Amino acid sequence: MAAQLIQDDLTLTRRVNESVSFSCRYDQCDYNEYVYWIQKKDTETFRDLLGIDKTTCTIAERFDHPQKDDFSVVNNQNGCELKIQKVKLLHSATYYCECWKKDPHIWTRSPQPTRSTAHRFLYYSVSLWEDTRYAYDIFGSGTKLVVTDEQVVKPVVSVYPAASRAHLEGRSSLLCVASAMFPPLVRFSWKRQKEDQEQWLPAEGEQLELRETGRTAAILLVDGNATSTYKYRCSVQHEGGTVEAPTEQEVPAAPAASCPPEREPADLPALQQADSAGQTTNSSNTTTSSESQPEAVSFQSQCRVKLLCVLYTVLIVKSLVYCCGLSLLRIL
């Protein structure tokens, strides 16, 4: 996304009949004074709740939502917030804020835009001085309301060097795991420190998140060809507070000179032809070297085939034992 509104709260846990407020930082909004709130339940689609006049913190528009009367607006130091005075189980959902953002790359002449749920994700033209620019919706990251009697539990965070094939592309990977938390939603962030400095700065790199029951993991891919050694630290944002991993991982600097990459087996025929045509004096050495690599590849292939045969044999035997057990139970 080119732009995104900031919702600091990832989750909010409340008991029935308690109150809750949802905040949103809407300083990136460009057009009109309205900020909209949307509700998304796990088994339903997105539904408009209401529009807020951010200058007066009053409700400017109520949409056709069955729970629209349960929501109000409060004004505090964080701006206009969406509030539920008495939480119910049916309020369990994720709440997103939304507003307009102008697109400086597209120009046209059209009338002032109007709000329409049916055309939410289309572009709208907006008058600006003598010209007109197109505008589009930007959304917050969402805050999930969890209605339960369970207590909030901070995650346990650990960092490991992740095993992957990324090093083949000159990159290293780090794995950060958060587990044993409630609610289960977390947000990962990484910092790095240069070996000769004390300041920790945000780390750059691609990040992949993996979620399963009871834990969430994030894999950070970093440049393994850096000229300096860096230490990396993982921190996890949670409703119970931010937790940092007790250990740090170090990614060493790339060596000054590295060996050329090995040729793939698919390149061997072309290599043999080039060697036989241009280097007749070293034909015996070339033949020996080129034959040793196919032998190694062939040996690896044979090992894989044998392992697959053993695996399938074990599965077949287990299936036979299972069927015999079921037959015996039926007879008894």
Coordinates of C-alpha atoms in Angstrom, one line a residue:
M1 CA 0.0 0.0 0.0
A2 CA 1.3 3.5 -0.9
A3 CA -0.2 4.9 2.3
Q4 CA -1.8 3.5 5.5
L5 CA -3.5 5.0 8.5
I6 CA -1.9 4.0 11.8
Q7 CA -3.9 2.1 14.5
D8 CA -1.5 1.6 17.4
D9 CA -3.7 -1.1 19.1
L10 CA -3.3 -4.5 17.5
T11 CA -5.9 -6.1 19.8
L12 CA -8.2 -5.0 22.6
T13 CA -9.5 -7.6 25.1
R14 CA -12.6 -6.8 27.1
R15 CA -15.2 -8.6 29.2
V16 CA -18.9 -8.3 28.5
N17 CA -20.4 -4.9 29.6
E18 CA -17.0 -3.2 29.7
S19 CA -16.3 -0.2 27.6
V20 CA -13.7 0.1 24.7
S21 CA -12.4 2.8 22.5
F22 CA -10.6 2.5 19.1
S23 CA -8.1 5.1 18.1
C24 CA -6.7 6.0 14.6
R25 CA -4.0 8.5 13.5
Y26 CA -5.5 10.1 10.4
D27 CA -2.8 12.8 9.7
Q28 CA -2.4 11.3 6.1
C29 CA -6.0 12.1 5.1
D30 CA -6.2 14.8 2.4
Y31 CA -9.8 15.5 1.6
N32 CA -12.9 16.6 3.6
E33 CA -13.2 16.4 7.4
Y34 CA -14.6 12.9 7.6
V35 CA -13.0 9.6 8.9
Y36 CA -15.0 6.4 8.4
W37 CA -15.1 3.3 10.5
I38 CA -15.6 -0.2 9.2
Q39 CA -16.4 -3.5 10.9
K40 CA -15.1 -6.9 9.7
K41 CA -16.2 -10.1 11.5
D42 CA -14.3 -13.3 10.9
T43 CA -17.2 -14.9 9.0
E44 CA -18.6 -11.8 7.3
T45 CA -17.6 -9.2 4.8
F46 CA -16.7 -5.5 5.5
R47 CA -19.5 -3.3 6.7
D48 CA -19.7 0.4 7.1
L49 CA -20.4 1.6 10.7
L50 CA -20.3 5.4 10.7
G51 CA -18.6 8.6 9.5
I52 CA -16.9 11.0 12.0
D53 CA -16.4 14.7 11.6
K54 CA -12.8 14.9 12.8
T55 CA -13.0 18.7 13.4
T56 CA -15.9 18.4 15.9
C57 CA -15.7 14.7 16.9
T58 CA -19.3 14.2 16.1
I59 CA -21.1 11.6 14.1
A60 CA -21.6 12.9 10.6
E61 CA -23.2 9.8 9.0
R62 CA -24.6 6.5 10.2
F63 CA -24.8 3.6 7.8
D64 CA -27.4 0.8 7.7
H65 CA -25.7 -1.4 10.3
P66 CA -27.6 -3.5 12.8
Q67 CA -25.3 -2.3 15.6
K68 CA -25.0 1.3 14.6
D69 CA -26.7 2.6 17.8
D70 CA -24.1 0.8 20.0
F71 CA -21.3 3.1 18.8
S72 CA -20.5 6.7 19.8
V73 CA -17.6 9.1 19.4
V74 CA -15.3 10.6 22.1
N75 CA -12.7 13.3 21.9
N76 CA -9.4 12.8 23.8
Q77 CA -5.7 13.5 23.4
N78 CA -5.5 11.0 20.6
G79 CA -8.2 12.7 18.6
C80 CA -11.7 11.4 17.8
E81 CA -12.1 7.8 18.9
L82 CA -14.8 5.2 18.2
K83 CA -16.4 3.9 21.5
I84 CA -18.6 1.1 22.6
Q85 CA -20.1 1.9 26.0
K86 CA -21.1 -1.7 26.9
V87 CA -19.4 -4.5 25.0
K88 CA -21.3 -7.5 23.9
L89 CA -20.2 -10.8 22.3
L90 CA -21.6 -9.8 19.0
H91 CA -19.1 -6.8 18.9
S92 CA -16.2 -9.3 18.5
A93 CA -14.6 -8.1 15.2
T94 CA -11.8 -6.1 13.6
Y95 CA -12.3 -2.4 13.2
Y96 CA -10.7 -0.3 10.5
C97 CA -10.6 3.4 10.0
E98 CA -10.6 4.9 6.5
C99 CA -10.3 8.3 4.7
W100 CA -9.5 9.9 1.4
K101 CA -6.0 10.2 -0.1
K102 CA -5.4 12.2 -3.3
D103 CA -3.5 10.7 -6.2
P104 CA -1.1 13.4 -7.6
H105 CA -0.4 11.4 -10.8
I106 CA -3.9 11.6 -12.3
W107 CA -5.6 14.8 -13.3
T108 CA -9.2 15.4 -14.7
R109 CA -12.2 17.7 -14.4
S110 CA -15.1 16.2 -12.5
P111 CA -17.6 17.1 -9.8
Q112 CA -17.0 16.8 -6.1
P113 CA -17.0 13.2 -4.9
T114 CA -19.8 11.6 -2.9
R115 CA -19.6 8.7 -0.5
S116 CA -21.0 5.5 -1.9
T117 CA -20.6 2.0 -0.4
A118 CA -21.2 0.4 -3.7
H119 CA -18.2 2.2 -5.3
R120 CA -15.8 2.1 -2.3
F121 CA -12.8 0.8 -4.1
L122 CA -13.1 3.0 -7.2
Y123 CA -11.4 6.3 -7.8
Y124 CA -13.2 9.5 -7.1
S125 CA -12.6 12.9 -8.6
V126 CA -12.1 15.8 -6.2
S127 CA -12.1 19.5 -6.9
L128 CA -8.9 21.4 -6.1
W129 CA -8.6 25.0 -7.1
E130 CA -9.0 25.2 -10.9
D131 CA -8.2 21.5 -11.5
T132 CA -9.4 18.2 -10.2
R133 CA -7.4 15.3 -8.8
Y134 CA -8.5 11.7 -8.3
A135 CA -8.7 10.4 -4.7
Y136 CA -8.7 6.9 -3.3
D137 CA -9.4 5.2 0.0
I138 CA -6.7 4.5 2.5
F139 CA -7.2 2.2 5.5
G140 CA -5.8 1.5 8.9
S141 CA -4.1 -1.7 9.9
G142 CA -7.1 -2.7 12.0
T143 CA -7.8 -3.3 15.7
K144 CA -9.3 -6.6 16.7
L145 CA -11.8 -6.6 19.7
V146 CA -11.7 -9.8 21.7
V147 CA -14.6 -10.3 24.0
T148 CA -13.7 -12.9 26.6
D149 CA -13.0 -13.6 30.3
E150 CA -9.5 -14.8 29.6
Q151 CA -6.5 -12.9 30.9
V152 CA -4.0 -11.2 28.5
V153 CA -0.7 -13.2 28.4
K154 CA 2.5 -11.8 27.0
P155 CA 4.3 -13.9 24.4
V156 CA 7.6 -15.8 24.9
V157 CA 10.0 -14.6 22.2
S158 CA 13.0 -16.5 20.8
V159 CA 15.4 -15.8 17.8
Y160 CA 17.2 -18.4 15.8
P161 CA 19.2 -18.5 12.6
A162 CA 16.7 -19.9 10.0
A163 CA 17.8 -22.8 7.8
S164 CA 17.0 -22.0 4.2
R165 CA 18.4 -21.8 0.6
A166 CA 18.6 -18.0 0.9
H167 CA 22.4 -18.1 1.2
L168 CA 22.6 -19.3 -2.4
E169 CA 21.4 -15.8 -3.4
G170 CA 23.9 -14.0 -1.1
R171 CA 21.4 -13.5 1.7
S172 CA 21.0 -14.7 5.3
S173 CA 17.9 -15.4 7.2
L174 CA 16.8 -15.0 10.9
L175 CA 13.8 -16.6 12.6
C176 CA 11.8 -15.0 15.4
V177 CA 9.1 -17.0 17.2
A178 CA 6.4 -15.7 19.5
S179 CA 4.4 -18.3 21.4
A180 CA 2.2 -18.9 24.5
M181 CA 0.4 -15.6 24.2
F182 CA -3.2 -14.4 24.4
P183 CA -4.7 -12.9 22.3
P184 CA -2.7 -14.7 19.6
L185 CA -2.1 -11.6 17.4
V186 CA 1.4 -10.0 17.4
R187 CA 3.4 -7.6 15.3
F188 CA 7.1 -8.2 14.6
S189 CA 9.8 -5.5 14.3
W190 CA 13.6 -5.9 13.8
K191 CA 16.5 -3.7 14.8
R192 CA 20.2 -4.0 13.9
Q193 CA 23.4 -2.7 15.4
K194 CA 26.7 -2.3 13.6
E195 CA 29.7 -4.0 15.3
D196 CA 31.5 -0.7 16.0
Q197 CA 28.5 1.3 17.1
E198 CA 26.1 1.3 20.1
Q199 CA 22.9 2.6 18.4
W200 CA 20.2 0.2 17.4
L201 CA 18.4 1.2 14.1
P202 CA 15.4 -0.4 12.3
A203 CA 16.5 -3.3 10.2
E204 CA 15.8 -3.5 6.4
G205 CA 14.9 -6.6 4.6
E206 CA 12.1 -8.8 3.4
Q207 CA 9.9 -10.4 6.1
L208 CA 7.6 -13.4 5.9
E209 CA 5.2 -14.3 8.7
L210 CA 3.9 -17.8 9.5
R211 CA 0.9 -18.3 11.8
E212 CA -0.3 -21.5 13.4
T213 CA -2.2 -22.4 16.5
G214 CA -0.3 -21.3 19.6
R215 CA 2.6 -19.5 17.9
T216 CA 3.6 -17.0 15.2
A217 CA 7.0 -16.8 13.4
A218 CA 8.7 -14.2 11.3
I219 CA 11.6 -14.8 8.9
L220 CA 13.8 -11.8 8.1
L221 CA 15.9 -12.0 4.9
V222 CA 19.0 -9.7 5.2
D223 CA 21.8 -8.9 2.8
G224 CA 24.5 -11.4 3.4
N225 CA 27.0 -9.4 1.2
A226 CA 27.3 -6.5 3.6
T227 CA 30.8 -5.2 4.3
S228 CA 30.2 -4.9 8.1
T229 CA 29.0 -7.3 10.8
Y230 CA 25.6 -6.6 12.3
K231 CA 23.7 -7.8 15.4
Y232 CA 20.0 -8.3 15.0
R233 CA 17.3 -8.1 17.7
C234 CA 13.7 -9.0 17.4
S235 CA 10.9 -7.4 19.3
V236 CA 7.2 -8.3 19.4
Q237 CA 4.3 -5.9 19.9
H238 CA 1.4 -7.4 21.9
E239 CA -1.5 -6.1 23.8
G240 CA 0.2 -7.1 27.0
G241 CA 3.3 -5.0 26.0
T242 CA 6.3 -5.1 23.8
V243 CA 8.6 -8.1 24.4
E244 CA 12.2 -8.3 23.1
A245 CA 14.1 -11.5 22.5
P246 CA 16.6 -12.3 25.3
T247 CA 19.3 -13.2 22.7
E248 CA 20.7 -11.5 19.7
Q249 CA 21.8 -13.0 16.4
E250 CA 24.9 -11.9 14.5
V251 CA 25.2 -11.8 10.7
P252 CA 28.9 -11.7 9.8
A253 CA 30.3 -9.5 7.0
A254 CA 30.9 -11.1 3.6
P255 CA 34.4 -12.2 2.9
A256 CA 36.6 -10.0 0.8
A257 CA 36.9 -12.6 -2.0
S258 CA 34.7 -15.6 -2.6
C259 CA 35.0 -18.6 -4.8
P260 CA 33.1 -18.6 -8.1
P261 CA 29.8 -20.5 -8.0
E262 CA 29.8 -24.1 -9.0
R263 CA 28.4 -25.0 -12.4
E264 CA 25.0 -26.7 -12.4
P265 CA 24.9 -30.2 -13.9
A266 CA 22.9 -28.8 -16.8
D267 CA 26.0 -26.8 -17.9
L268 CA 28.3 -29.9 -18.1
P269 CA 27.6 -30.8 -21.8
A270 CA 28.5 -27.3 -22.9
L271 CA 31.5 -27.2 -20.7
Q272 CA 32.8 -30.6 -22.1
Q273 CA 32.3 -29.4 -25.7
A274 CA 34.2 -26.1 -25.0
D275 CA 37.0 -27.9 -23.2
S276 CA 37.4 -30.6 -25.9
A277 CA 37.5 -27.9 -28.7
G278 CA 39.8 -25.4 -27.1
Q279 CA 42.0 -27.3 -24.7
T280 CA 43.2 -30.5 -26.3
T281 CA 46.4 -30.6 -24.2
N282 CA 44.4 -30.9 -20.9
S283 CA 41.8 -33.4 -22.2
S284 CA 42.6 -36.1 -19.7
N285 CA 42.2 -33.7 -16.6
T286 CA 39.0 -32.2 -18.0
T287 CA 37.5 -35.7 -18.6
T288 CA 38.3 -36.8 -15.0
S289 CA 36.8 -33.6 -13.5
S290 CA 33.6 -33.6 -15.6
E291 CA 33.0 -37.3 -14.9
S292 CA 33.3 -36.9 -11.1
Q293 CA 30.5 -34.3 -10.9
P294 CA 27.9 -36.5 -12.7
E295 CA 28.9 -39.4 -10.5
A296 CA 28.2 -37.3 -7.4
V297 CA 24.8 -36.2 -8.8
S298 CA 23.9 -39.7 -9.7
F299 CA 24.8 -40.9 -6.2
Q300 CA 22.6 -38.3 -4.7
S301 CA 19.7 -39.2 -7.0
Q302 CA 20.0 -42.9 -6.0
C303 CA 20.0 -42.0 -2.3
R304 CA 16.8 -39.9 -2.7
V305 CA 15.1 -42.8 -4.6
K306 CA 16.0 -45.2 -1.9
L307 CA 14.8 -42.9 0.8
L308 CA 11.5 -42.5 -1.0
C309 CA 11.1 -46.3 -1.3
V310 CA 11.7 -46.8 2.4
L311 CA 9.2 -44.0 3.2
Y312 CA 6.4 -45.5 1.0
T313 CA 7.2 -49.0 2.4
V314 CA 6.7 -47.8 5.9
L315 CA 3.5 -46.1 5.0
I316 CA 2.1 -49.2 3.3
V317 CA 3.0 -51.4 6.3
K318 CA 1.3 -48.9 8.7
S319 CA -1.8 -49.0 6.5
L320 CA -1.9 -52.8 6.5
V321 CA -1.5 -52.9 10.3
Y322 CA -4.3 -50.3 10.7
C323 CA -6.6 -52.3 8.5
C324 CA -5.9 -55.6 10.3
G325 CA -6.6 -53.8 13.6
L326 CA -9.9 -52.5 12.4
S327 CA -10.9 -56.0 11.1
L328 CA -10.0 -57.6 14.4
L329 CA -12.1 -55.1 16.3
R330 CA -15.1 -55.8 14.1
I331 CA -14.7 -59.6 14.5
L332 CA -14.4 -59.2 18.3

